[in-house]
Coordinates of C-alpha atoms in Angstrom, one line a residue:
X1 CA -4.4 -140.2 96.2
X2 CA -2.9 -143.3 94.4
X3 CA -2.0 -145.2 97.7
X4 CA -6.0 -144.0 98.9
X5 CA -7.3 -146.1 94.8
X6 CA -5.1 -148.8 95.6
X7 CA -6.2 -149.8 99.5
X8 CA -9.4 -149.6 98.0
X9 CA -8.7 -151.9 95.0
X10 CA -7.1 -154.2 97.9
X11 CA -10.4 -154.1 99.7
X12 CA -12.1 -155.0 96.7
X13 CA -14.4 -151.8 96.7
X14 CA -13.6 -151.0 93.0
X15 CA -18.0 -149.7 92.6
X16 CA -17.3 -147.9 95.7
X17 CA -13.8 -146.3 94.2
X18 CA -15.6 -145.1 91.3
X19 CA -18.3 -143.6 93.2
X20 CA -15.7 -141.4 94.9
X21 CA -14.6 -140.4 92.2
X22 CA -17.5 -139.7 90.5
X23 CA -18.8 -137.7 93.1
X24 CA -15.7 -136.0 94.1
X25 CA -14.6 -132.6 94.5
X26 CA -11.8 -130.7 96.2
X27 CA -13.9 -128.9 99.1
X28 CA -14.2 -133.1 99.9
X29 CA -10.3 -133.1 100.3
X30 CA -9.6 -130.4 102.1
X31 CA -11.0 -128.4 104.8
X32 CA -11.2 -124.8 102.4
X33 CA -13.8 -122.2 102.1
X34 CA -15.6 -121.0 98.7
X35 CA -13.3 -118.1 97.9
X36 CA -10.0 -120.6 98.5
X37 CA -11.4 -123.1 96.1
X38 CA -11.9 -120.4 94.0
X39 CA -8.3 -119.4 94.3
X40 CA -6.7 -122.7 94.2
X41 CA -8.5 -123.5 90.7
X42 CA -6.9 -120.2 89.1
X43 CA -3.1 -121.6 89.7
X44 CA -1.9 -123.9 87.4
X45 CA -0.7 -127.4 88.6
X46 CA 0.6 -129.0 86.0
X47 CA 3.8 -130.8 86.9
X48 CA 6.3 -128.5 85.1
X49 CA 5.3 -125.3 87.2
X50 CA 3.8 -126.4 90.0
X51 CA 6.9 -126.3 91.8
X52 CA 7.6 -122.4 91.2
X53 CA 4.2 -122.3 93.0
X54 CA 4.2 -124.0 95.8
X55 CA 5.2 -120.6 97.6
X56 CA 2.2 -118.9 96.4
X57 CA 0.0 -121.3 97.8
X58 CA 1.3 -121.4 101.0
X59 CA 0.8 -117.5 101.3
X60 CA -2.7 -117.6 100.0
X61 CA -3.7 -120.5 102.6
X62 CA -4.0 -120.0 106.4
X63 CA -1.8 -121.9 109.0
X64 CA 1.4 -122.8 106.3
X65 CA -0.4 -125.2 104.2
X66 CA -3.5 -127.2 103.4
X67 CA -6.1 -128.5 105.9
X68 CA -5.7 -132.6 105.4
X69 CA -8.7 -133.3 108.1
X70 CA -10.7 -134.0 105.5
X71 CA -8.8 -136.4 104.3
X72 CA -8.2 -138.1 106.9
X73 CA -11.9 -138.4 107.7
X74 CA -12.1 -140.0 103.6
X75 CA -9.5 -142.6 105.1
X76 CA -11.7 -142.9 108.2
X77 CA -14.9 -143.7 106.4
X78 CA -13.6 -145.9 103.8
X79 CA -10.3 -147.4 104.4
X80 CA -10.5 -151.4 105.9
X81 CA -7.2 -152.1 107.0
X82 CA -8.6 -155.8 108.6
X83 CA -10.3 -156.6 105.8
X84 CA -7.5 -155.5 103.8
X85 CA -5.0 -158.0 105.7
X86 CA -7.4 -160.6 105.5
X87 CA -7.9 -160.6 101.7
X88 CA -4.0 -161.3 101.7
X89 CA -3.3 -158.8 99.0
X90 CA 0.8 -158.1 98.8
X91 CA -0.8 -153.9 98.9
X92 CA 2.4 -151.7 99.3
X93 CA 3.7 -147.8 99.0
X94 CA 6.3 -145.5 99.3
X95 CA 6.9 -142.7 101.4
X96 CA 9.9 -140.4 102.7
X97 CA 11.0 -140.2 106.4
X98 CA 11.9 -136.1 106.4
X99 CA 13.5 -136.2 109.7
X100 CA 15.4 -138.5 109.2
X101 CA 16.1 -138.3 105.3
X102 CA 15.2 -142.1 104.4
X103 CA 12.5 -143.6 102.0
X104 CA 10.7 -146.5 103.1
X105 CA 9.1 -148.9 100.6
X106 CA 6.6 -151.3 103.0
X107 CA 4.1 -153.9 102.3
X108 CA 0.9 -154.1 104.3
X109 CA 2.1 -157.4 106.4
X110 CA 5.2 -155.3 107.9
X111 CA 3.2 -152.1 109.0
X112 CA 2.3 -152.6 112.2
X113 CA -1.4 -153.3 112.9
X114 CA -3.4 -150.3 112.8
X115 CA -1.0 -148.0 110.6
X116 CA -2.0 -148.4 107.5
X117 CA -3.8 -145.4 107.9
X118 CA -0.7 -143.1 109.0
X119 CA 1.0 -144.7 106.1
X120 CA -1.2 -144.0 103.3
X121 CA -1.8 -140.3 104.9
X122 CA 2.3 -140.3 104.6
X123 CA 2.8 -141.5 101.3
X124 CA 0.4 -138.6 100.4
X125 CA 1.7 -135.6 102.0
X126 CA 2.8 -133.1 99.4
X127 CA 5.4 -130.2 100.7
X128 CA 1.9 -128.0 100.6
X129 CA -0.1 -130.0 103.1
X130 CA 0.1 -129.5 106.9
X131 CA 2.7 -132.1 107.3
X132 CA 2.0 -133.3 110.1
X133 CA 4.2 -136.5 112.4
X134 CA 3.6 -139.6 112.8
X135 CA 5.1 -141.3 115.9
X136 CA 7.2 -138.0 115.8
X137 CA 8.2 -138.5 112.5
X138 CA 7.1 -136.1 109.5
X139 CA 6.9 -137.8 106.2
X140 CA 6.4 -136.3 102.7
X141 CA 4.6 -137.9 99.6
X142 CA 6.9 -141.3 98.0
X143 CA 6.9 -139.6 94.5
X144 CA 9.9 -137.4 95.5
X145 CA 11.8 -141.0 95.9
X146 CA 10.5 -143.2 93.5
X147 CA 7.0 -142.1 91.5
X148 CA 7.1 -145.6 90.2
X149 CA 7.9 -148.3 92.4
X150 CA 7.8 -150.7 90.1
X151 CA 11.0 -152.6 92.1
X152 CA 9.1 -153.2 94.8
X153 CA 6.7 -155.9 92.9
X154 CA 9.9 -157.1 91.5
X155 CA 11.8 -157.6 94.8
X156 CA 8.6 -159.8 96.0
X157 CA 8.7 -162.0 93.1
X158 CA 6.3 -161.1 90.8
X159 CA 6.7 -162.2 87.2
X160 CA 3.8 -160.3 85.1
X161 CA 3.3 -156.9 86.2
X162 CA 1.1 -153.5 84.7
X163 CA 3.0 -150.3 85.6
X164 CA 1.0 -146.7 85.1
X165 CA 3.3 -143.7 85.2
X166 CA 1.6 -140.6 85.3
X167 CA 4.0 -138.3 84.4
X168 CA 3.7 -136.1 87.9
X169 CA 6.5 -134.6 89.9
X170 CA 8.7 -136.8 91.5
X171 CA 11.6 -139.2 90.8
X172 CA 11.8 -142.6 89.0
X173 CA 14.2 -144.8 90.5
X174 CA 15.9 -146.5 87.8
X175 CA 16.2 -150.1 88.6
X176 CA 17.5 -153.4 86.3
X177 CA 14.8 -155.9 85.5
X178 CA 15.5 -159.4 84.1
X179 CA 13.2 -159.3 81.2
X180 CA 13.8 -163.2 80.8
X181 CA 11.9 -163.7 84.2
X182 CA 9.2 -160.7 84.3
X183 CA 7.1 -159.8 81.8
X184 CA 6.9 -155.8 82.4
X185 CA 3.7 -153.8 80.6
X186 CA 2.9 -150.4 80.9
X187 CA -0.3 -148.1 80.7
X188 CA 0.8 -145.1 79.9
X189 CA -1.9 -142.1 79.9
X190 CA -2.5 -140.6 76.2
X191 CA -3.2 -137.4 77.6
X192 CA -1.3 -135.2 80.2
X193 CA -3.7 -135.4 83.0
X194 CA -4.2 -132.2 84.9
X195 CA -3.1 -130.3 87.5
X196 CA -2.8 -132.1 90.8
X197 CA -5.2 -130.5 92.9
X198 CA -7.4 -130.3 89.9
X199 CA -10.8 -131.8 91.2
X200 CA -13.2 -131.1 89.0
X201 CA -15.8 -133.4 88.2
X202 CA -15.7 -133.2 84.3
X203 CA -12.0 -133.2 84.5
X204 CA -12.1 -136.6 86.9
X205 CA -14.7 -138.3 84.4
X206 CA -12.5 -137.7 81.3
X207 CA -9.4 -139.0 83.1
X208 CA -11.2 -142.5 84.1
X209 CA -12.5 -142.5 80.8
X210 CA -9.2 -142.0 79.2
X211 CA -7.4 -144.4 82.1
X212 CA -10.2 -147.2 80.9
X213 CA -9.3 -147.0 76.9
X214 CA -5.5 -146.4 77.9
X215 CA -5.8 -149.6 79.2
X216 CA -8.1 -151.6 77.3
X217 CA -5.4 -150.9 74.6
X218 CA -2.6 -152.4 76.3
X219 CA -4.7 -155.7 77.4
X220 CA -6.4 -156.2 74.4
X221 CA -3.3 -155.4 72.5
X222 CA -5.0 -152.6 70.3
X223 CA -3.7 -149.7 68.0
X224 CA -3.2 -146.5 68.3
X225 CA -2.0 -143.2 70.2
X226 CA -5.0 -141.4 71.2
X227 CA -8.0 -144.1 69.2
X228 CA -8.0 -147.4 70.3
X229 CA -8.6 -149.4 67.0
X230 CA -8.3 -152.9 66.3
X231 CA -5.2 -154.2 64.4
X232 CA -5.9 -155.4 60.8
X233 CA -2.2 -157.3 61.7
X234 CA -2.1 -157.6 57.3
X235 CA 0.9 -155.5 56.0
X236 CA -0.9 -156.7 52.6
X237 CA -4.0 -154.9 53.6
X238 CA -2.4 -151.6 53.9
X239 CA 0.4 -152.6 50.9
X240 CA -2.2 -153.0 48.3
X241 CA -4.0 -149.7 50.0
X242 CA -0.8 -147.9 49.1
X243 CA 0.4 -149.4 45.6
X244 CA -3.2 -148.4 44.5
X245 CA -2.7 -144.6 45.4
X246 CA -3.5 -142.8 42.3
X247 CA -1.0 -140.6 40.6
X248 CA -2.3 -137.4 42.2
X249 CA -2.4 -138.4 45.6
X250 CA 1.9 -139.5 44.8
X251 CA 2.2 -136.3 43.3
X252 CA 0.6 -134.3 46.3
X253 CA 3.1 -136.4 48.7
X254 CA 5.8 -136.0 46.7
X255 CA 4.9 -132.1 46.7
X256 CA 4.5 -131.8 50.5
X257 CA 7.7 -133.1 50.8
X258 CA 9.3 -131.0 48.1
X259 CA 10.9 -134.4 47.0
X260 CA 12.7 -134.0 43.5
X261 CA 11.6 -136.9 41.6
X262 CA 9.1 -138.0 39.6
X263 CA 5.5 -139.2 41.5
X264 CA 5.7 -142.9 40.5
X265 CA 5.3 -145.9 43.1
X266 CA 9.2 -146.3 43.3
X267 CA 9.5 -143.1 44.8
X268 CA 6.3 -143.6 47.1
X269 CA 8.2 -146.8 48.8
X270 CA 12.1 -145.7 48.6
X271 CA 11.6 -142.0 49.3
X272 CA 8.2 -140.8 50.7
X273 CA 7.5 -143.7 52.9
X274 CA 10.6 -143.4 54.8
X275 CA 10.2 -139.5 55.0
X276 CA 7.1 -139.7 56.6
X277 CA 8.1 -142.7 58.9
X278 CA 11.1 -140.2 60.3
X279 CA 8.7 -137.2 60.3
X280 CA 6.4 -139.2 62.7
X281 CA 9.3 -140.2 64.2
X282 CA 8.5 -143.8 64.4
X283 CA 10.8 -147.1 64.5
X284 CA 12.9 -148.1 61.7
X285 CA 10.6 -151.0 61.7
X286 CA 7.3 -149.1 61.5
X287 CA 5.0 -151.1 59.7
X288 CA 2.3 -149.5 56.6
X289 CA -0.6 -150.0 58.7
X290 CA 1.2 -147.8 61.6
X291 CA 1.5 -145.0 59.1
X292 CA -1.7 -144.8 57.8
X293 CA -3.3 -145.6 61.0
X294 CA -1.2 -142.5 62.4
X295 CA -2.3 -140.2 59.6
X296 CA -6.0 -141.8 60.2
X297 CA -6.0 -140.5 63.7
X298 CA -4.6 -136.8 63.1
X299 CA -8.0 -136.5 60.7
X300 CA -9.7 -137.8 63.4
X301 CA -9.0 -135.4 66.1
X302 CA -9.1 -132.6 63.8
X303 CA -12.6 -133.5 63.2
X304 CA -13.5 -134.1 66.7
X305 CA -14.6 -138.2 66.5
X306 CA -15.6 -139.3 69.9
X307 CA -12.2 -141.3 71.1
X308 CA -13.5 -143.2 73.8
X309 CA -14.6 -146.0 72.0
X310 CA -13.1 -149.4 70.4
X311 CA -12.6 -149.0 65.9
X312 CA -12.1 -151.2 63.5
X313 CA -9.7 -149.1 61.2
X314 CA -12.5 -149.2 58.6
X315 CA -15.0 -148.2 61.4
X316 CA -12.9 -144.7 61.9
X317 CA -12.2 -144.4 58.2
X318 CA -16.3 -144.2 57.8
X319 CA -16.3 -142.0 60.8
X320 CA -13.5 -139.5 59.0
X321 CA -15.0 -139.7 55.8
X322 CA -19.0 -139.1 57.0
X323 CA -17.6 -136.2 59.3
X324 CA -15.4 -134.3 56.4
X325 CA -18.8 -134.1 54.4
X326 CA -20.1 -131.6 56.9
X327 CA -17.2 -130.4 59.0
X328 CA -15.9 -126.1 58.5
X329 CA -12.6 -125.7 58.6
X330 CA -12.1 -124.2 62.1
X331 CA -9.5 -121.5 63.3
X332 CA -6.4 -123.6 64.3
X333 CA -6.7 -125.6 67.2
X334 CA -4.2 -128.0 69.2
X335 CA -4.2 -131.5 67.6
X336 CA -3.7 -133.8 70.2
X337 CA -1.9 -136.7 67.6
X338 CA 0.3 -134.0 65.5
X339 CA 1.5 -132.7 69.7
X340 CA 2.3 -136.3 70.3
X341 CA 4.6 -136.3 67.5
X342 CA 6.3 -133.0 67.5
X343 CA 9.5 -134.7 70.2
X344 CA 12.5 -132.6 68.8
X345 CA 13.3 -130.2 66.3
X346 CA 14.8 -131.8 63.8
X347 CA 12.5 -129.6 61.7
X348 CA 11.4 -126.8 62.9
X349 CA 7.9 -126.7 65.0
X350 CA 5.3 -124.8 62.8
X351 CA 6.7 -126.2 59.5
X352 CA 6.9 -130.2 61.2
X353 CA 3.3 -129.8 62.6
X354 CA 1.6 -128.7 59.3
X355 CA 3.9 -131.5 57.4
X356 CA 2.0 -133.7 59.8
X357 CA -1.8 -132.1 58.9
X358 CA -0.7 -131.7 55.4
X359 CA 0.1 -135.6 54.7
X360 CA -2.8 -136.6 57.0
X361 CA -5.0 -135.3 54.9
X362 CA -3.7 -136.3 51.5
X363 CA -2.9 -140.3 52.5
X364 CA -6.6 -140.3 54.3
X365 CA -8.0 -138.6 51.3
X366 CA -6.6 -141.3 48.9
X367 CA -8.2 -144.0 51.5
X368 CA -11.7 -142.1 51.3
X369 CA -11.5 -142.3 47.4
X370 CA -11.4 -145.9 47.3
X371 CA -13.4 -146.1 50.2
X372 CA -16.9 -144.6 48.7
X373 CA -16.1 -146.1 45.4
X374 CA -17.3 -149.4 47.3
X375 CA -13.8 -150.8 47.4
X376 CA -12.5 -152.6 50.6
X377 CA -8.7 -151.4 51.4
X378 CA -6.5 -154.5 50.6
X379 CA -8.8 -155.7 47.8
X380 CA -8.1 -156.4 44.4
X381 CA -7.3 -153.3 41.8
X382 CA -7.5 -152.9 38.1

């Protein structure tokens, strides 16, 4: 569907896009009765098993593979390709010739007129679709080349470009960029998003809420993995927040960490603040407000704060602190900021994700202190 969302940008039909979506479901894709929509939303489609089940959906549907007329008749009723090539947008996509085992990368102005259509249908045409040809020619969907054709705005001269990987199945091409000429930015989504024929309406409104914040971040250059906050951009801010951490809140750290020295302020900056930079596994050049920012964000999840919506870090802070008053301890539950961090095993799993929680709620602790005492973080202590 990402060729189908960006002919429509071209057009200029963003309200209509969104209406689409908001009203979409997968009955609207494909031609499928009740009982196979049923079916098809049992099987999981996330991206690292959906290929082990592409054989079971082919032996539950009829014919050898999905019925695309419906999605050609979506193409049909919204897709302008005039208008399109009169709006002089450089709209291109990817797709793989199977017959004759060759990728195509085009732009609009070389299809010739009247294709765009086929195209898009091509560029789209998973190995679970009735594939069917094109001026004899069968194609199958451009991921399986490149999943990111980045290159191809490259190759045309662009010099700012916005890149959103999504993590599917596919291939990235890896390609050299000249970072002196083009200024490369990327929108990566903060959550995995769902299975690909996943069409659900509540799943379809969380993922544009989550593709609006993801990229509100990058553009407005804000904070955060899941939270979008606003930077304070004043290491002394967060310096002062940690030279005023009382001795029991060092001591707590320097238990969590089983560190062998004595809780003083020397130890905070030499030994634990390192620790928990490499437990987070963030740069060498991670910053204090990164840290606490991090540790801000665990609490936040783990008390369910709405994330679709633009902090200041004192903002959230409030938000932890008001919700902690009143929140019960649940049964555990996947935290979306501790998953983000768990990359390797340099510890192991259970003992690095409770680290995480465990710290979280000590270093955000020390902040609430000061916080209902009337203080503001980065003020001046006695």
């Amino acid at each position: 569907m990402g060729a189908f969302n960006g002919a429509l940008i071209a057009q200029g039909h963003t309200d209509q896009l969104v209406d689409i979506w908001d009203n979409i479901s997968i009955d609207k894709v494909f031609a499928l009765s009740k009982k196979e929509v049923e079916e098809l939303r049992k099987i999981d489609y996330s991206p690292e098993v959906v290929q082990n089940k592409v054989k079971k959906i082919f032996n539950m549907l009829k014919d050898g593979g999905l019925d695309i007329s419906r999605s050609k008749k979506m193409l049909d009723d919204y897709i302008d390709e005039d208008l399109i090539r009169s709006r002089g947008i450089d709209f291109g996509l990817v797709t793989v010739a199977i017959n004759e085992l060759r990728a195509i990368e085009i732009f609009i102005d070389e299809m010739p007129q009247g294709t765009l259509k086929d195209y898009l249908l091509a560029s789209s045409a998973l190995p679970y679709f009735k594939i069917e040809k094109v001026n004899g020619i069968k194609y199958l969907d451009g991921g399986f080349y490149n999943i990111l054709p980045t290159d191809m705005l490259v190759n045309k001269g662009y010099t700012e470009i916005y890149q959103v990987p999504l993590h599917g199945i596919g291939r990235k091409k890896p390609f050299d960029i000249d970072e002196s000429n083009v200024t490369l930015k990327t929108i990566s989504p903060s959550e995995p998003l769902g299975g690909i024929l996943d069409f659900s309406n509540d799943l379809v409104k969380k993922q544009m809420a989550m593709g609006y914040y993801d990229t509100l971040k990058v553009i407005d250059g804000l904070s955060g993995t899941l939270y979008c906050i606003k930077p304070v951009n004043d290491e002394h801010y967060f310096l002062d927040f940690l030279k005023t951490l009382s001795q029991e809140m060092i001591t707590e750290l320097t238990e969590a960490l089983e560190i062998e020295r004595d809780p003083t302020l020397r130890t905070l900056f030499e030994i634990i603040i390192p620790r928990i930079a490499e437990l987070l596994e963030l740069e060498q050049e991670v910053t204090y407000e990164e840290i606490i920012t991090s540790f801000l964000e665990v609490q936040a999840i783990e008390l369910e704060i709405d994330r679709y919506h633009v902090y200041s870090f004192e903002e959230l802070l409030e938000q932890v602190i008001t919700k902690s008053h009143t929140y019960t301890e649940k049964k555990y539950r996947k935290n979306q900021v501790v998953e983000y961090f768990l990359k390797n095993e340099v510890l192991s799993r259970m003992a690095k994700e409770s680290s995480i929680r465990q710290l979280a709620k000590i270093v955000i602790k020390g902040a609430a202190k000061r916080y209902e005492k009337g203080n503001q973080l980065g003020g001046t202590t006695q």
